[in-house]
PDB file of C-alpha atoms in Angstrom:
ATOM      1  CA  UNK A1465    -103.050 -33.934  14.489  1.00 43.00           C
ATOM      2  CA  UNK A1466    -101.792 -30.316  14.060  1.00 44.00           C
ATOM      3  CA  UNK A1467     -99.789 -30.395  17.158  1.00 44.00           C
ATOM      4  CA  UNK A1468     -98.099 -33.702  16.080  1.00 43.00           C
ATOM      5  CA  UNK A1469     -96.730 -31.880  12.910  1.00 43.00           C
ATOM      6  CA  UNK A1470     -95.276 -29.165  14.916  1.00 39.00           C
ATOM      7  CA  UNK A1471     -93.316 -31.421  16.985  1.00 45.00           C
ATOM      8  CA  UNK A1472     -92.197 -33.536  14.089  1.00 39.00           C
ATOM      9  CA  UNK A1473     -91.134 -30.245  12.427  1.00 42.00           C
ATOM     10  CA  UNK A1474     -89.446 -29.100  15.391  1.00 42.00           C
ATOM     11  CA  UNK A1475     -87.374 -32.276  15.923  1.00 40.00           C
ATOM     12  CA  UNK A1476     -86.459 -32.384  12.331  1.00 44.00           C
ATOM     13  CA  UNK A1477     -85.370 -28.752  12.720  1.00 48.00           C
ATOM     14  CA  UNK A1478     -83.347 -29.708  15.697  1.00 45.00           C
ATOM     15  CA  UNK A1479     -81.896 -32.507  13.865  1.00 45.00           C
ATOM     16  CA  UNK A1480     -80.925 -30.464  11.028  1.00 44.00           C
ATOM     17  CA  UNK A1481     -79.440 -27.757  13.242  1.00 44.00           C
ATOM     18  CA  UNK A1482     -77.389 -30.764  14.941  1.00 41.00           C
ATOM     19  CA  UNK A1483     -76.185 -31.784  11.490  1.00 43.00           C
ATOM     20  CA  UNK A1484     -75.172 -28.461  10.481  1.00 43.00           C
ATOM     21  CA  UNK A1485     -73.265 -27.717  13.669  1.00 45.00           C
ATOM     22  CA  UNK A1486     -71.415 -31.282  13.506  1.00 39.00           C
ATOM     23  CA  UNK A1487     -70.360 -30.298   9.907  1.00 44.00           C
ATOM     24  CA  UNK A1488     -69.366 -26.875  10.754  1.00 44.00           C
ATOM     25  CA  UNK A1489     -67.384 -28.404  13.775  1.00 44.00           C
ATOM     26  CA  UNK A1490     -65.885 -30.799  11.262  1.00 41.00           C
ATOM     27  CA  UNK A1491     -64.832 -28.000   8.819  1.00 47.00           C
ATOM     28  CA  UNK A1492     -63.240 -26.097  11.312  1.00 45.00           C
ATOM     29  CA  UNK A1493     -61.326 -28.905  12.675  1.00 42.00           C
ATOM     30  CA  UNK A1494     -60.112 -29.608   9.160  1.00 44.00           C
ATOM     31  CA  UNK A1495     -59.104 -26.061   8.734  1.00 47.00           C
ATOM     32  CA  UNK A1496     -57.306 -26.078  11.849  1.00 44.00           C
ATOM     33  CA  UNK A1497     -55.565 -29.193  10.940  1.00 43.00           C
ATOM     34  CA  UNK A1498     -54.385 -27.701   7.835  1.00 41.00           C
ATOM     35  CA  UNK A1499     -52.976 -24.653   9.535  1.00 43.00           C
ATOM     36  CA  UNK A1500     -51.356 -26.853  12.130  1.00 39.00           C
ATOM     37  CA  UNK A1501     -49.744 -28.989   9.305  1.00 41.00           C
ATOM     38  CA  UNK A1502     -48.676 -25.541   7.494  1.00 42.00           C
ATOM     39  CA  UNK A1503     -47.101 -24.296  10.655  1.00 40.00           C
ATOM     40  CA  UNK A1504     -45.477 -27.467  11.289  1.00 40.00           C
ATOM     41  CA  UNK A1505     -43.770 -27.281   7.702  1.00 41.00           C
ATOM     42  CA  UNK A1506     -42.417 -23.940   8.389  1.00 40.00           C
ATOM     43  CA  UNK A1507     -40.677 -24.976  11.579  1.00 39.00           C
ATOM     44  CA  UNK A1508     -39.254 -28.023   9.827  1.00 41.00           C
ATOM     45  CA  UNK A1509     -37.575 -25.692   7.115  1.00 42.00           C
ATOM     46  CA  UNK A1510     -36.044 -23.488   9.691  1.00 41.00           C
ATOM     47  CA  UNK A1511     -32.262 -23.422  10.241  1.00 42.00           C
ATOM     48  CA  UNK A1512     -30.922 -26.519  12.014  1.00 43.00           C
ATOM     49  CA  UNK A1513     -29.495 -26.023  15.545  1.00 38.00           C
ATOM     50  CA  UNK A1514     -25.873 -27.031  16.325  1.00 41.00           C
ATOM     51  CA  UNK A1515     -25.133 -29.923  18.897  1.00 42.00           C
ATOM     52  CA  UNK A1516     -24.750 -27.189  21.549  1.00 43.00           C
ATOM     53  CA  UNK A1517     -28.063 -25.992  20.806  1.00 42.00           C
ATOM     54  CA  UNK A1518     -26.761 -22.612  19.327  1.00 42.00           C
ATOM     55  CA  UNK A1519     -26.580 -21.044  15.927  1.00 36.00           C
ATOM     56  CA  UNK A1520     -23.396 -19.582  14.513  1.00 42.00           C
ATOM     57  CA  UNK A1521     -23.712 -16.979  11.949  1.00 45.00           C
ATOM     58  CA  UNK A1522     -21.163 -17.496   8.890  1.00 39.00           C
ATOM     59  CA  UNK A1523     -19.825 -13.925   8.522  1.00 40.00           C
ATOM     60  CA  UNK A1524     -20.357 -12.028  11.729  1.00 43.00           C
ATOM     61  CA  UNK A1525     -18.299 -14.361  13.935  1.00 42.00           C
ATOM     62  CA  UNK A1526     -20.894 -13.601  16.735  1.00 38.00           C
ATOM     63  CA  UNK A1527     -22.082 -16.672  18.653  1.00 38.00           C
ATOM     64  CA  UNK A1528     -25.570 -16.286  20.209  1.00 39.00           C
ATOM     65  CA  UNK A1529     -26.540 -19.157  22.671  1.00 41.00           C
ATOM     66  CA  UNK A1530     -30.032 -20.527  22.392  1.00 44.00           C
ATOM     67  CA  UNK A1531     -32.434 -18.308  24.223  1.00 46.00           C
ATOM     68  CA  UNK A1532     -29.818 -15.830  25.176  1.00 48.00           C
ATOM     69  CA  UNK A1533     -29.014 -12.320  23.665  1.00 47.00           C
ATOM     70  CA  UNK A1534     -25.926 -11.967  21.556  1.00 48.00           C
ATOM     71  CA  UNK A1535     -22.575 -11.356  23.644  1.00 48.00           C
ATOM     72  CA  UNK A1536     -20.359  -8.223  23.191  1.00 49.00           C
ATOM     73  CA  UNK A1537     -17.767 -10.328  21.294  1.00 50.00           C
ATOM     74  CA  UNK A1538     -19.510  -9.209  18.014  1.00 49.00           C
ATOM     75  CA  UNK A1539     -19.602  -5.680  18.891  1.00 50.00           C
ATOM     76  CA  UNK A1540     -15.701  -5.824  19.658  1.00 50.00           C
ATOM     77  CA  UNK A1541     -14.827  -7.451  16.508  1.00 45.00           C
ATOM     78  CA  UNK A1542     -16.912  -5.128  14.457  1.00 47.00           C
ATOM     79  CA  UNK A1543     -14.969  -2.044  16.205  1.00 45.00           C
ATOM     80  CA  UNK A1544     -11.775  -3.821  16.016  1.00 49.00           C
ATOM     81  CA  UNK A1545     -12.288  -4.530  12.120  1.00 50.00           C
ATOM     82  CA  UNK A1546     -12.749  -0.788  11.623  1.00 48.00           C
ATOM     83  CA  UNK A1547      -9.821   0.402   9.226  1.00 49.00           C
ATOM     84  CA  UNK A1548      -7.878   3.652  10.315  1.00 50.00           C
ATOM     85  CA  UNK A1549      -6.427   5.954   7.561  1.00 48.00           C
ATOM     86  CA  UNK A1550      -3.134   7.217   8.349  1.00 49.00           C
ATOM     87  CA  UNK A1551      -1.520   9.836   6.153  1.00 51.00           C
ATOM     88  CA  UNK A1552       2.265   9.657   5.881  1.00 49.00           C
ATOM     89  CA  UNK A1553       4.134  12.626   4.628  1.00 54.00           C
ATOM     90  CA  UNK A1554       6.484  11.646   1.860  1.00 58.00           C
ATOM     91  CA  UNK A1555      10.195  12.785   1.888  1.00 57.00           C
ATOM     92  CA  UNK A1556      11.897  13.942  -1.190  1.00 56.00           C
ATOM     93  CA  UNK A1557      15.328  12.418  -1.197  1.00 51.00           C
ATOM     94  CA  UNK A1558      17.982  13.619  -3.750  1.00 56.00           C
ATOM     95  CA  UNK A1559      20.818  11.256  -4.475  1.00 51.00           C
ATOM     96  CA  UNK A1560      23.865  12.631  -6.175  1.00 54.00           C
ATOM     97  CA  UNK A1561      25.073  11.050  -9.014  1.00 55.00           C
ATOM     98  CA  UNK A1562      28.614   9.748  -8.799  1.00 54.00           C
ATOM     99  CA  UNK A1563      30.841  11.144 -11.459  1.00 51.00           C
ATOM    100  CA  UNK A1564      32.216   8.231 -13.810  1.00 48.00           C
ATOM    101  CA  UNK A1565      35.621   7.356 -12.749  1.00 46.00           C
ATOM    102  CA  UNK A1566      38.478   8.393 -14.699  1.00 41.00           C
ATOM    103  CA  UNK A1567      40.451   6.285 -16.726  1.00 43.00           C
ATOM    104  CA  UNK A1568      43.281   4.913 -14.860  1.00 49.00           C
ATOM    105  CA  UNK A1569      46.712   5.754 -16.110  1.00 58.00           C
ATOM    106  CA  UNK A1570      48.186   2.968 -18.300  1.00 89.00           C
ATOM    107  CA  UNK A1571      50.663   0.667 -16.160  1.00 93.00           C
ATOM    108  CA  UNK A1572      54.144   1.444 -17.432  1.00 95.00           C
ATOM    109  CA  UNK A1573      56.920  -1.294 -18.165  1.00 95.00           C
ATOM    110  CA  UNK A1574      59.212  -2.181 -15.158  1.00 96.00           C
ATOM    111  CA  UNK A1575      62.583  -0.634 -15.981  1.00 92.00           C
ATOM    112  CA  UNK A1576      64.523  -2.955 -13.664  1.00 93.00           C
ATOM    113  CA  UNK A1577      65.492   0.109 -11.099  1.00 93.00           C
ATOM    114  CA  UNK A1578      62.353  -0.518  -9.012  1.00 96.00           C
ATOM    115  CA  UNK A1579      62.848  -4.541  -8.859  1.00 97.00           C
ATOM    116  CA  UNK A1580      64.384  -6.351  -5.962  1.00 97.00           C
ATOM    117  CA  UNK A1581      65.852  -9.684  -7.014  1.00 98.00           C
ATOM    118  CA  UNK A1582      66.738 -12.699  -5.049  1.00 98.00           C
ATOM    119  CA  UNK A1583      68.410 -15.626  -6.501  1.00 98.00           C
ATOM    120  CA  UNK A1584      68.311 -19.130  -4.566  1.00 98.00           C
ATOM    121  CA  UNK A1585      70.416 -22.055  -5.543  1.00 98.00           C
ATOM    122  CA  UNK A1586      68.245 -25.290  -5.333  1.00 97.00           C
ATOM    123  CA  UNK A1587      69.172 -28.928  -5.357  1.00 96.00           C
ATOM    124  CA  UNK A1588      72.915 -28.488  -6.046  1.00 94.00           C
ATOM    125  CA  UNK A1589      74.666 -31.326  -7.704  1.00 90.00           C
ATOM    126  CA  UNK A1590      71.263 -33.082  -7.875  1.00 93.00           C
ATOM    127  CA  UNK A1591      68.531 -33.798 -10.624  1.00 91.00           C
ATOM    128  CA  UNK A1592      66.653 -30.862 -11.282  1.00 93.00           C
ATOM    129  CA  UNK A1593      69.333 -28.294 -10.057  1.00 97.00           C
ATOM    130  CA  UNK A1594      68.343 -24.622 -10.768  1.00 98.00           C
ATOM    131  CA  UNK A1595      68.632 -21.270  -9.667  1.00 98.00           C
ATOM    132  CA  UNK A1596      65.123 -19.874  -8.478  1.00 98.00           C
ATOM    133  CA  UNK A1597      65.200 -16.008  -9.515  1.00 98.00           C
ATOM    134  CA  UNK A1598      62.569 -13.937  -7.652  1.00 98.00           C
ATOM    135  CA  UNK A1599      61.636 -10.557  -8.728  1.00 98.00           C
ATOM    136  CA  UNK A1600      59.546  -8.146  -6.450  1.00 98.00           C
ATOM    137  CA  UNK A1601      58.331  -4.682  -7.257  1.00 98.00           C
ATOM    138  CA  UNK A1602      59.629  -2.457  -4.423  1.00 97.00           C
ATOM    139  CA  UNK A1603      58.197   0.830  -6.183  1.00 96.00           C
ATOM    140  CA  UNK A1604      55.088   2.255  -4.903  1.00 96.00           C
ATOM    141  CA  UNK A1605      53.349   2.273  -8.573  1.00 96.00           C
ATOM    142  CA  UNK A1606      52.629  -1.001 -10.434  1.00 98.00           C
ATOM    143  CA  UNK A1607      54.687  -1.972 -13.834  1.00 97.00           C
ATOM    144  CA  UNK A1608      54.634  -4.963 -15.880  1.00 97.00           C
ATOM    145  CA  UNK A1609      57.157  -7.534 -17.136  1.00 96.00           C
ATOM    146  CA  UNK A1610      57.032 -10.174 -19.990  1.00 95.00           C
ATOM    147  CA  UNK A1611      58.554 -13.190 -21.505  1.00 94.00           C
ATOM    148  CA  UNK A1612      61.782 -14.437 -19.717  1.00 95.00           C
ATOM    149  CA  UNK A1613      64.524 -12.547 -18.279  1.00 96.00           C
ATOM    150  CA  UNK A1614      67.940 -11.956 -20.424  1.00 97.00           C
ATOM    151  CA  UNK A1615      70.369 -13.964 -18.443  1.00 98.00           C
ATOM    152  CA  UNK A1616      74.130 -14.555 -18.703  1.00 98.00           C
ATOM    153  CA  UNK A1617      76.101 -16.982 -16.282  1.00 98.00           C
ATOM    154  CA  UNK A1618      79.512 -15.865 -14.762  1.00 97.00           C
ATOM    155  CA  UNK A1619      81.734 -14.119 -17.029  1.00 94.00           C
ATOM    156  CA  UNK A1620      80.137 -15.624 -20.233  1.00 94.00           C
ATOM    157  CA  UNK A1621      78.502 -13.353 -22.975  1.00 93.00           C
ATOM    158  CA  UNK A1622      76.003 -15.834 -24.123  1.00 93.00           C
ATOM    159  CA  UNK A1623      72.382 -15.232 -23.301  1.00 97.00           C
ATOM    160  CA  UNK A1624      70.613 -18.313 -22.072  1.00 97.00           C
ATOM    161  CA  UNK A1625      67.925 -19.783 -24.383  1.00 96.00           C
ATOM    162  CA  UNK A1626      64.264 -20.118 -23.549  1.00 95.00           C
ATOM    163  CA  UNK A1627      63.790 -23.440 -21.752  1.00 95.00           C
ATOM    164  CA  UNK A1628      62.073 -26.164 -24.267  1.00 91.00           C
ATOM    165  CA  UNK A1629      60.349 -27.563 -21.425  1.00 89.00           C
ATOM    166  CA  UNK A1630      58.611 -24.382 -20.398  1.00 91.00           C
ATOM    167  CA  UNK A1631      54.968 -23.753 -21.087  1.00 78.00           C
ATOM    168  CA  UNK A1632      54.631 -22.157 -24.799  1.00 72.00           C
ATOM    169  CA  UNK A1633      53.834 -18.282 -24.886  1.00 66.00           C
ATOM    170  CA  UNK A1634      55.101 -16.020 -22.134  1.00 75.00           C
ATOM    171  CA  UNK A1635      54.596 -12.914 -24.221  1.00 79.00           C
ATOM    172  CA  UNK A1636      51.717 -11.463 -22.284  1.00 88.00           C
ATOM    173  CA  UNK A1637      52.336  -8.738 -19.639  1.00 93.00           C
ATOM    174  CA  UNK A1638      52.467  -9.706 -15.995  1.00 96.00           C
ATOM    175  CA  UNK A1639      51.398  -6.573 -13.971  1.00 97.00           C
ATOM    176  CA  UNK A1640      53.355  -6.319 -10.709  1.00 97.00           C
ATOM    177  CA  UNK A1641      51.367  -4.176  -8.114  1.00 97.00           C
ATOM    178  CA  UNK A1642      53.573  -2.602  -5.235  1.00 98.00           C
ATOM    179  CA  UNK A1643      55.245  -5.854  -3.218  1.00 97.00           C
ATOM    180  CA  UNK A1644      54.070  -8.374  -5.752  1.00 98.00           C
ATOM    181  CA  UNK A1645      56.418 -10.995  -6.820  1.00 98.00           C
ATOM    182  CA  UNK A1646      57.118 -13.010 -10.034  1.00 97.00           C
ATOM    183  CA  UNK A1647      59.289 -16.133 -10.301  1.00 97.00           C
ATOM    184  CA  UNK A1648      61.853 -17.529 -13.067  1.00 97.00           C
ATOM    185  CA  UNK A1649      64.239 -20.545 -13.064  1.00 97.00           C
ATOM    186  CA  UNK A1650      67.519 -21.059 -14.757  1.00 98.00           C
ATOM    187  CA  UNK A1651      68.188 -24.711 -15.285  1.00 98.00           C
ATOM    188  CA  UNK A1652      71.617 -25.925 -14.696  1.00 97.00           C
ATOM    189  CA  UNK A1653      72.954 -29.024 -16.624  1.00 96.00           C
ATOM    190  CA  UNK A1654      76.447 -30.244 -15.686  1.00 91.00           C
ATOM    191  CA  UNK A1655      76.489 -33.429 -18.022  1.00 86.00           C
ATOM    192  CA  UNK A1656      78.927 -31.997 -20.681  1.00 79.00           C
ATOM    193  CA  UNK A1657      82.574 -32.284 -20.895  1.00 81.00           C
ATOM    194  CA  UNK A1658      82.986 -28.322 -20.670  1.00 89.00           C
ATOM    195  CA  UNK A1659      81.945 -27.078 -17.503  1.00 93.00           C
ATOM    196  CA  UNK A1660      81.881 -23.734 -15.817  1.00 95.00           C
ATOM    197  CA  UNK A1661      81.619 -22.816 -12.191  1.00 96.00           C
ATOM    198  CA  UNK A1662      80.636 -19.348 -10.760  1.00 98.00           C
ATOM    199  CA  UNK A1663      78.503 -17.694  -7.948  1.00 98.00           C
ATOM    200  CA  UNK A1664      77.233 -14.842 -10.013  1.00 98.00           C
ATOM    201  CA  UNK A1665      74.850 -14.083 -13.178  1.00 98.00           C
ATOM    202  CA  UNK A1666      73.768 -11.202 -15.110  1.00 98.00           C
ATOM    203  CA  UNK A1667      69.956 -10.273 -15.573  1.00 97.00           C
ATOM    204  CA  UNK A1668      68.145  -7.838 -17.443  1.00 97.00           C
ATOM    205  CA  UNK A1669      64.292  -7.295 -18.031  1.00 97.00           C
ATOM    206  CA  UNK A1670      62.835  -7.688 -21.796  1.00 93.00           C
ATOM    207  CA  UNK A1671      60.114  -5.925 -23.497  1.00 90.00           C
ATOM    208  CA  UNK A1672      57.534  -7.516 -25.772  1.00 86.00           C
ATOM    209  CA  UNK A1673      59.834  -6.970 -28.624  1.00 87.00           C
ATOM    210  CA  UNK A1674      62.714  -8.860 -27.233  1.00 86.00           C
ATOM    211  CA  UNK A1675      64.912  -5.999 -26.439  1.00 89.00           C
ATOM    212  CA  UNK A1676      66.766  -5.844 -23.058  1.00 90.00           C
ATOM    213  CA  UNK A1677      67.130  -3.053 -20.546  1.00 89.00           C
ATOM    214  CA  UNK A1678      70.087  -2.410 -18.298  1.00 91.00           C
ATOM    215  CA  UNK A1679      71.538  -5.421 -16.599  1.00 94.00           C
ATOM    216  CA  UNK A1680      71.866  -5.957 -12.841  1.00 96.00           C
ATOM    217  CA  UNK A1681      74.887  -8.163 -11.360  1.00 97.00           C
ATOM    218  CA  UNK A1682      73.540 -10.876  -8.777  1.00 98.00           C
ATOM    219  CA  UNK A1683      74.889 -13.543  -6.677  1.00 98.00           C
ATOM    220  CA  UNK A1684      73.404 -17.075  -5.944  1.00 98.00           C
ATOM    221  CA  UNK A1685      72.819 -17.872  -2.357  1.00 98.00           C
ATOM    222  CA  UNK A1686      71.919 -21.039  -0.433  1.00 97.00           C
ATOM    223  CA  UNK A1687      68.776 -21.510   1.529  1.00 94.00           C
ATOM    224  CA  UNK A1688      70.875 -20.444   4.512  1.00 95.00           C
ATOM    225  CA  UNK A1689      71.949 -17.244   3.157  1.00 96.00           C
ATOM    226  CA  UNK A1690      75.452 -18.109   2.292  1.00 97.00           C
ATOM    227  CA  UNK A1691      76.911 -17.425  -1.356  1.00 98.00           C
ATOM    228  CA  UNK A1692      76.703 -20.590  -3.275  1.00 98.00           C
ATOM    229  CA  UNK A1693      78.748 -22.003  -6.272  1.00 97.00           C
ATOM    230  CA  UNK A1694      77.044 -23.553  -8.973  1.00 97.00           C
ATOM    231  CA  UNK A1695      78.374 -25.662 -12.004  1.00 96.00           C
ATOM    232  CA  UNK A1696      76.869 -25.943 -15.507  1.00 97.00           C
ATOM    233  CA  UNK A1697      77.878 -27.142 -19.133  1.00 96.00           C
ATOM    234  CA  UNK A1698      74.725 -25.993 -20.328  1.00 96.00           C
ATOM    235  CA  UNK A1699      71.682 -23.927 -19.144  1.00 97.00           C
ATOM    236  CA  UNK A1700      68.459 -22.452 -20.217  1.00 97.00           C
ATOM    237  CA  UNK A1701      65.660 -20.087 -18.373  1.00 97.00           C
ATOM    238  CA  UNK A1702      61.911 -20.009 -18.103  1.00 96.00           C
ATOM    239  CA  UNK A1703      59.393 -17.436 -18.473  1.00 95.00           C
ATOM    240  CA  UNK A1704      58.465 -15.160 -15.559  1.00 96.00           C
ATOM    241  CA  UNK A1705      55.468 -16.539 -13.665  1.00 94.00           C
ATOM    242  CA  UNK A1706      53.401 -15.748 -10.597  1.00 95.00           C
ATOM    243  CA  UNK A1707      53.804 -19.131  -9.501  1.00 94.00           C
ATOM    244  CA  UNK A1708      57.259 -20.772  -8.232  1.00 94.00           C
ATOM    245  CA  UNK A1709      58.295 -23.104 -10.900  1.00 92.00           C
ATOM    246  CA  UNK A1710      59.725 -26.739  -9.591  1.00 91.00           C
ATOM    247  CA  UNK A1711      57.731 -25.850  -6.408  1.00 85.00           C
ATOM    248  CA  UNK A1712      58.331 -29.093  -4.694  1.00 75.00           C
TER     249      UNK A1712
END
């Protein structure tokens, strides 16, 4: 009877030991599963791979192939990006200030002695017949003219009036530089009973007050350079102008 109890106790102990071992194994398996699950979670949150199986770093511009060491490109870029400090010597440049230009001497009035005249008889015996007077500054210095020239035709002593068909004004100064020209026209009308004929005219310059300087005797010429006779019963004159009157 004592022997049977021992065997039963031994069997029970073995059974208990077996149960404890199974429980320990189950617990160990559970812990291992938890660790495996935890490890798997860590891998799932790692940086994703590209389609080529490589990871590209954002700022370094260095590409590392999967399973390979980084190439030398990253080192070259790092070296190339290094900044060099260059010291440039500054030169001091002194700029001489220009002296203000002196005020130019005032331009004088043309006296007439420095003027070269030319008189062209245009449209003889036609509507619009006139004498085109050209005045050129033949001097080496500028001078000015104004208003209309004082003109007398032939042997008359009457100064021709200013043309009513001319533009108003004409009292402004026109400066003639050396070689510059101005123009005036003596309009001829031969529709009256008393007519005169001549090839000559007398011309003098006016100042802004209307006074005249010394007169010069001139002849009228054709376009071919021959002395030309002109006829008039009345006439008038236009102001000096930088453009030719009746230029058509």
